[in-house]
XYZ file of C-alpha atoms in Angstrom:
387
model
C 282.092 266.278 145.427
C 279.408 264.157 144.962
C 277.506 265.247 148.155
C 278.213 269.000 147.340
C 276.770 268.560 143.806
C 273.731 266.476 145.249
C 273.040 269.148 147.994
C 273.191 272.143 145.441
C 270.970 270.403 143.114
C 268.262 269.388 145.439
C 268.420 272.844 147.283
C 267.042 274.476 144.102
C 263.280 274.443 144.824
C 262.519 275.202 141.201
C 264.656 272.761 139.653
C 264.405 268.977 139.299
C 267.369 267.057 138.503
C 267.331 263.994 136.219
C 269.994 262.024 134.621
C 269.244 259.593 131.968
C 272.016 257.257 131.101
C 271.646 253.846 129.235
C 273.380 251.088 130.862
C 275.617 249.045 128.534
C 279.273 249.534 127.859
C 281.754 249.859 130.873
C 282.469 253.412 130.186
C 279.074 254.881 131.055
C 278.348 251.962 133.695
C 279.596 254.165 136.675
C 277.571 257.033 135.621
C 274.390 254.857 135.403
C 275.086 253.950 139.027
C 275.319 257.640 140.101
C 272.237 258.423 138.222
C 270.273 255.897 139.780
C 271.553 256.947 143.310
C 270.684 260.379 142.327
C 267.081 259.487 141.521
C 266.464 257.658 144.613
C 267.802 260.303 146.903
C 265.888 263.210 145.001
C 262.637 261.271 145.435
C 263.250 260.729 149.031
C 264.174 264.673 149.590
C 260.989 265.594 147.671
C 258.817 263.386 149.519
C 260.173 264.715 152.865
C 259.988 268.260 151.553
C 256.267 267.911 150.818
C 255.655 266.448 154.227
C 257.395 269.055 155.938
C 255.606 271.792 154.047
C 252.419 270.056 155.111
C 253.372 270.809 158.734
C 254.479 274.395 158.212
C 251.352 275.889 160.070
C 252.097 273.584 163.069
C 255.669 274.530 163.215
C 254.735 278.355 162.963
C 252.163 278.030 165.725
C 254.916 276.385 168.001
C 257.197 279.482 167.343
C 254.446 281.989 168.093
C 253.305 280.247 171.085
C 256.745 280.434 172.513
C 257.210 284.197 171.449
C 253.756 285.217 173.089
C 254.632 283.440 176.412
C 258.015 285.305 176.498
C 258.434 289.171 177.235
C 260.266 290.935 174.317
C 261.314 293.863 176.844
C 263.218 293.081 180.043
C 265.080 295.809 181.752
C 265.935 297.317 185.144
C 267.854 300.381 186.673
C 268.250 300.805 190.444
C 270.241 303.283 192.677
C 272.092 302.932 195.779
C 270.682 305.508 198.340
C 271.611 304.373 201.849
C 274.083 304.707 203.106
C 275.196 308.177 201.755
C 278.837 307.568 202.780
C 279.044 304.142 204.560
C 280.282 300.471 204.432
C 279.141 297.282 202.853
C 279.904 294.051 204.826
C 282.551 291.506 203.657
C 280.801 289.258 201.053
C 277.616 291.110 201.262
C 275.086 291.682 198.236
C 274.655 295.288 197.477
C 270.971 296.177 197.535
C 270.407 299.094 195.141
C 266.943 299.914 196.752
C 265.654 302.958 194.666
C 264.234 301.260 191.348
C 263.959 303.491 188.327
C 262.918 300.979 185.846
C 261.873 297.516 186.188
C 260.239 296.146 183.031
C 259.666 292.288 183.257
C 259.708 292.631 187.211
C 262.992 290.950 187.300
C 264.921 292.983 189.917
C 263.993 292.785 193.840
C 265.276 295.813 195.569
C 264.811 293.936 198.768
C 267.419 291.500 198.050
C 269.531 293.315 195.391
C 269.043 290.193 193.004
C 267.853 290.129 189.265
C 266.120 286.908 188.499
C 265.792 286.307 184.718
C 262.213 285.751 183.676
C 263.064 284.254 180.460
C 266.119 282.374 178.903
C 268.257 284.969 176.933
C 271.379 286.913 176.543
C 271.535 289.899 178.970
C 273.614 292.906 179.335
C 274.515 294.309 182.799
C 276.260 297.332 184.116
C 277.065 298.308 187.543
C 279.025 301.206 189.011
C 280.022 302.174 192.500
C 281.989 304.890 194.028
C 284.463 304.179 196.742
C 284.471 305.998 200.052
C 287.031 306.163 203.035
C 290.188 304.580 203.300
C 290.914 301.151 201.632
C 289.571 299.458 198.579
C 286.152 298.684 196.993
C 286.164 295.286 195.325
C 282.749 294.545 193.702
C 281.980 291.507 191.574
C 279.124 290.674 189.228
C 277.822 287.168 189.795
C 275.671 284.613 187.848
C 274.068 282.459 190.784
C 277.213 281.614 192.574
C 279.743 282.163 189.898
C 281.788 285.450 189.748
C 281.431 286.695 186.267
C 283.559 289.979 186.430
C 285.023 292.296 189.066
C 286.185 296.004 189.239
C 288.185 297.788 191.949
C 288.014 301.556 193.135
C 290.350 303.544 195.493
C 290.553 307.219 196.783
C 286.801 308.034 196.327
C 286.938 306.849 192.639
C 284.134 304.973 190.768
C 284.346 301.473 189.509
C 282.177 300.131 186.505
C 281.499 296.572 185.662
C 279.953 295.870 182.176
C 279.298 292.273 180.879
C 277.144 290.427 178.614
C 276.099 286.940 179.720
C 273.342 284.184 178.948
C 270.954 283.287 181.709
C 268.553 280.493 181.899
C 265.051 281.299 183.190
C 265.311 281.678 186.877
C 269.178 282.489 186.944
C 270.188 285.164 189.601
C 272.450 288.017 188.985
C 273.640 290.488 191.607
C 276.542 292.690 192.746
C 278.572 291.777 195.961
C 281.561 292.757 197.819
C 284.317 290.197 197.200
C 286.668 291.379 199.699
C 287.180 289.607 203.056
C 286.633 292.841 205.187
C 283.872 295.733 204.994
C 284.504 298.367 202.052
C 283.569 301.977 202.032
C 280.790 302.692 199.352
C 278.961 305.882 198.482
C 275.055 305.671 198.105
C 273.103 308.906 197.560
C 272.446 307.841 193.792
C 276.169 307.714 192.987
C 276.102 303.984 192.570
C 273.659 301.903 190.409
C 273.047 298.624 188.840
C 271.255 298.163 185.590
C 270.404 295.188 183.189
C 268.522 294.467 179.994
C 267.543 291.622 177.848
C 269.406 291.681 174.587
C 268.082 288.450 172.660
C 265.494 285.897 173.916
C 266.608 282.373 173.304
C 263.720 280.119 172.272
C 264.204 276.337 171.992
C 262.295 276.400 168.991
C 264.356 273.855 166.959
C 264.076 271.264 169.683
C 260.245 271.270 168.493
C 261.310 271.524 164.784
C 263.565 268.440 165.298
C 260.761 266.370 167.042
C 258.296 267.234 163.987
C 261.002 266.232 161.296
C 261.410 262.935 163.156
C 257.611 262.188 162.883
C 257.657 263.020 159.185
C 260.065 260.366 158.707
C 261.434 258.092 161.648
C 264.154 256.598 159.373
C 266.012 259.872 159.261
C 268.191 260.554 162.151
C 268.700 264.309 163.226
C 271.222 265.680 165.769
C 271.785 269.174 166.872
C 274.831 271.266 168.222
C 273.687 272.551 171.424
C 276.193 273.807 173.783
C 277.576 276.996 175.309
C 280.321 277.372 172.623
C 277.950 276.962 169.644
C 274.617 278.774 168.593
C 272.192 278.335 171.162
C 269.169 277.895 169.217
C 269.863 278.802 165.347
C 272.221 275.773 164.996
C 272.814 273.138 162.512
C 270.478 270.215 161.635
C 272.065 267.170 159.921
C 269.900 264.493 158.371
C 271.195 261.177 157.507
C 269.487 258.964 154.853
C 270.696 255.184 155.631
C 270.194 253.043 152.633
C 271.966 250.576 150.515
C 272.467 250.404 146.662
C 274.702 247.611 145.270
C 277.920 247.834 147.059
C 277.648 251.537 147.940
C 275.917 252.980 151.038
C 273.752 256.129 150.326
C 274.585 258.833 152.543
C 273.163 262.209 152.346
C 273.370 265.238 154.470
C 271.137 268.167 154.731
C 272.592 271.169 156.545
C 270.560 273.794 157.526
C 272.825 276.699 158.670
C 271.597 280.348 159.571
C 273.671 283.262 160.451
C 273.912 283.568 164.264
C 271.523 285.848 165.910
C 273.452 285.621 169.180
C 277.313 286.361 169.309
C 278.524 287.009 172.744
C 281.905 286.530 174.794
C 283.464 287.158 178.187
C 286.947 286.390 179.066
C 288.939 287.183 182.145
C 292.690 287.872 182.725
C 294.168 285.544 184.940
C 297.950 285.776 184.594
C 299.931 287.724 185.847
C 297.977 288.268 189.145
C 300.101 291.389 189.674
C 302.500 292.228 186.924
C 303.296 294.074 183.522
C 301.910 293.990 179.962
C 304.545 295.015 177.439
C 304.488 298.336 175.424
C 301.833 297.964 172.540
C 301.219 294.456 173.396
C 297.797 292.853 173.053
C 296.071 291.862 176.312
C 295.245 288.086 176.141
C 292.381 287.425 178.552
C 292.691 283.820 178.613
C 289.877 282.387 180.730
C 286.821 282.228 178.603
C 283.511 282.283 180.410
C 281.145 282.786 177.425
C 282.044 282.473 173.845
C 278.716 281.760 171.809
C 279.624 282.122 168.028
C 283.299 281.193 168.635
C 284.500 284.633 167.822
C 286.955 285.161 170.458
C 290.608 283.438 170.638
C 292.079 283.504 174.019
C 295.521 282.548 172.677
C 295.602 285.985 170.668
C 292.987 288.082 172.667
C 291.363 288.930 169.521
C 287.608 288.605 168.668
C 286.821 288.101 165.053
C 283.278 289.078 163.773
C 281.606 285.915 162.567
C 278.897 288.159 160.783
C 278.662 291.832 159.749
C 276.840 293.790 162.273
C 276.686 296.162 165.098
C 278.500 295.112 168.236
C 278.998 296.342 171.741
C 282.296 295.886 173.641
C 283.348 296.534 177.160
C 286.876 295.965 178.705
C 287.975 296.771 182.237
C 291.491 296.353 183.636
C 293.024 297.177 187.098
C 296.043 299.063 187.226
C 299.008 297.605 189.539
C 302.245 299.244 190.639
C 303.432 302.800 190.031
C 302.797 304.320 186.943
C 299.915 304.442 184.486
C 297.651 301.889 182.663
C 296.806 303.106 179.284
C 294.579 300.638 177.241
C 292.890 301.155 173.903
C 290.137 299.230 172.171
C 291.096 298.563 168.406
C 289.155 297.602 165.355
C 291.641 295.945 163.033
C 294.544 298.528 163.304
C 292.593 301.498 164.297
C 292.159 302.797 168.001
C 288.592 303.295 168.670
C 288.576 304.232 172.388
C 291.191 304.774 175.256
C 291.166 304.602 178.922
C 293.592 305.241 181.814
C 294.115 304.006 185.532
C 296.282 304.995 188.205
C 296.902 303.839 191.904
C 295.408 300.542 191.747
C 292.106 301.813 190.223
C 290.196 300.036 187.423
C 289.669 301.639 183.980
C 286.683 300.958 181.801
C 286.305 301.098 178.082
C 282.765 300.682 176.481
C 282.000 301.298 172.864
C 279.591 300.398 170.139
C 280.943 299.824 166.735
C 280.159 298.381 163.363
C 282.027 295.478 161.906
C 282.340 293.577 158.652
C 282.673 289.875 158.720
C 286.378 288.905 159.623
C 286.970 292.302 161.569
C 289.219 291.987 164.384
C 288.755 293.768 167.841
C 291.220 293.736 170.846
C 292.573 295.444 173.598
C 296.277 296.554 173.883
C 298.677 298.692 175.946
C 299.004 301.925 174.060
C 301.811 303.376 176.033
C 305.500 303.326 174.920
C 306.654 301.296 177.801
C 305.451 298.293 179.942
C 302.436 299.116 182.214
C 301.196 297.441 185.472
C 298.082 295.352 185.183
C 296.289 293.109 187.628
C 294.911 289.622 186.420
C 293.480 287.109 188.934
C 289.974 287.707 187.373
C 289.957 291.387 188.110
C 290.409 292.418 184.476
C 288.135 291.200 181.562
C 286.933 291.561 178.089
C 283.416 291.183 176.723
C 281.331 291.911 173.879
C 278.039 291.149 171.891
C 276.239 291.454 168.633
C 273.707 294.045 168.943
C 272.123 294.030 165.344
C 272.972 291.938 162.400
C 273.376 294.141 159.273
């Protein structure tokens, strides 16, 4: 309670807190000690605030420089033209050769590879039509790691959609994940597209360094990993001191609403099995979960902030019958898709969410339905705009 009151008091820029207690009787001795501690910490805080304000221009300069050096728009769209009806070799990268858009020059039609020009959150979509007998298994890769996969048979089209984080220089591409050649249709009926959703600027690294220069006795730490916010994180300051028999500890927590929220999760088990009637699909292997909104134990994404979100779900049907999956917001069905004959279905929808709203994928049929795990079904989502 002491720290909470102290933080609230010192956070009010227009208020100056002062407690005057005469030291005398034992009844007010404890209050006198607290008042002295408050005075000491208040003075340190105000001094640090003045020094920080004097460096404000330098901090803004760093931020502006980083923003100018990084493009705000990165996008590409490329079509597969040749072969019109042919095959792609086992484990070969698909070279979508006709470029329609390529702002940022990230996509190379000669290799079929997109290379991220800047660090950020990107959304990718790939679609391909199957030709001839057999299956078409295509995977979306980040460097050497498979991020998502989809399957098509009997001249149907597959679709992969996923939102992932990339470092500058990371490579993203689509390739045949099967051990044998697969039939694919060109003639503009297969395509690969991607775009930058949010830049990730390592601004707080410079911010932390400046604060350390202001007062070297204050230690700052940053949360910085893939399961936390990547750049609008939490800075924690520690004042180390000593008063009487009490250590002085004062924590300043600077916490902003996340600008980046994204997740990608794969269904692993069962490899080829069933999902019960009206059951939620629990995509258990998490690849991305910035903002910690997705829970692999329940299969539910819970919105950490109010905003506009985009979701993609893909699942491959197995065994006889149909696979009917729906995308739900709380208890309301928002979209549905159906697959048969070992094909993959895809659901893509952009919806508004309030803080705490739940989004999930479930079987909307009245009986168990065949579904393929083994990483061939996935669920992905990301924040498009805060509201």
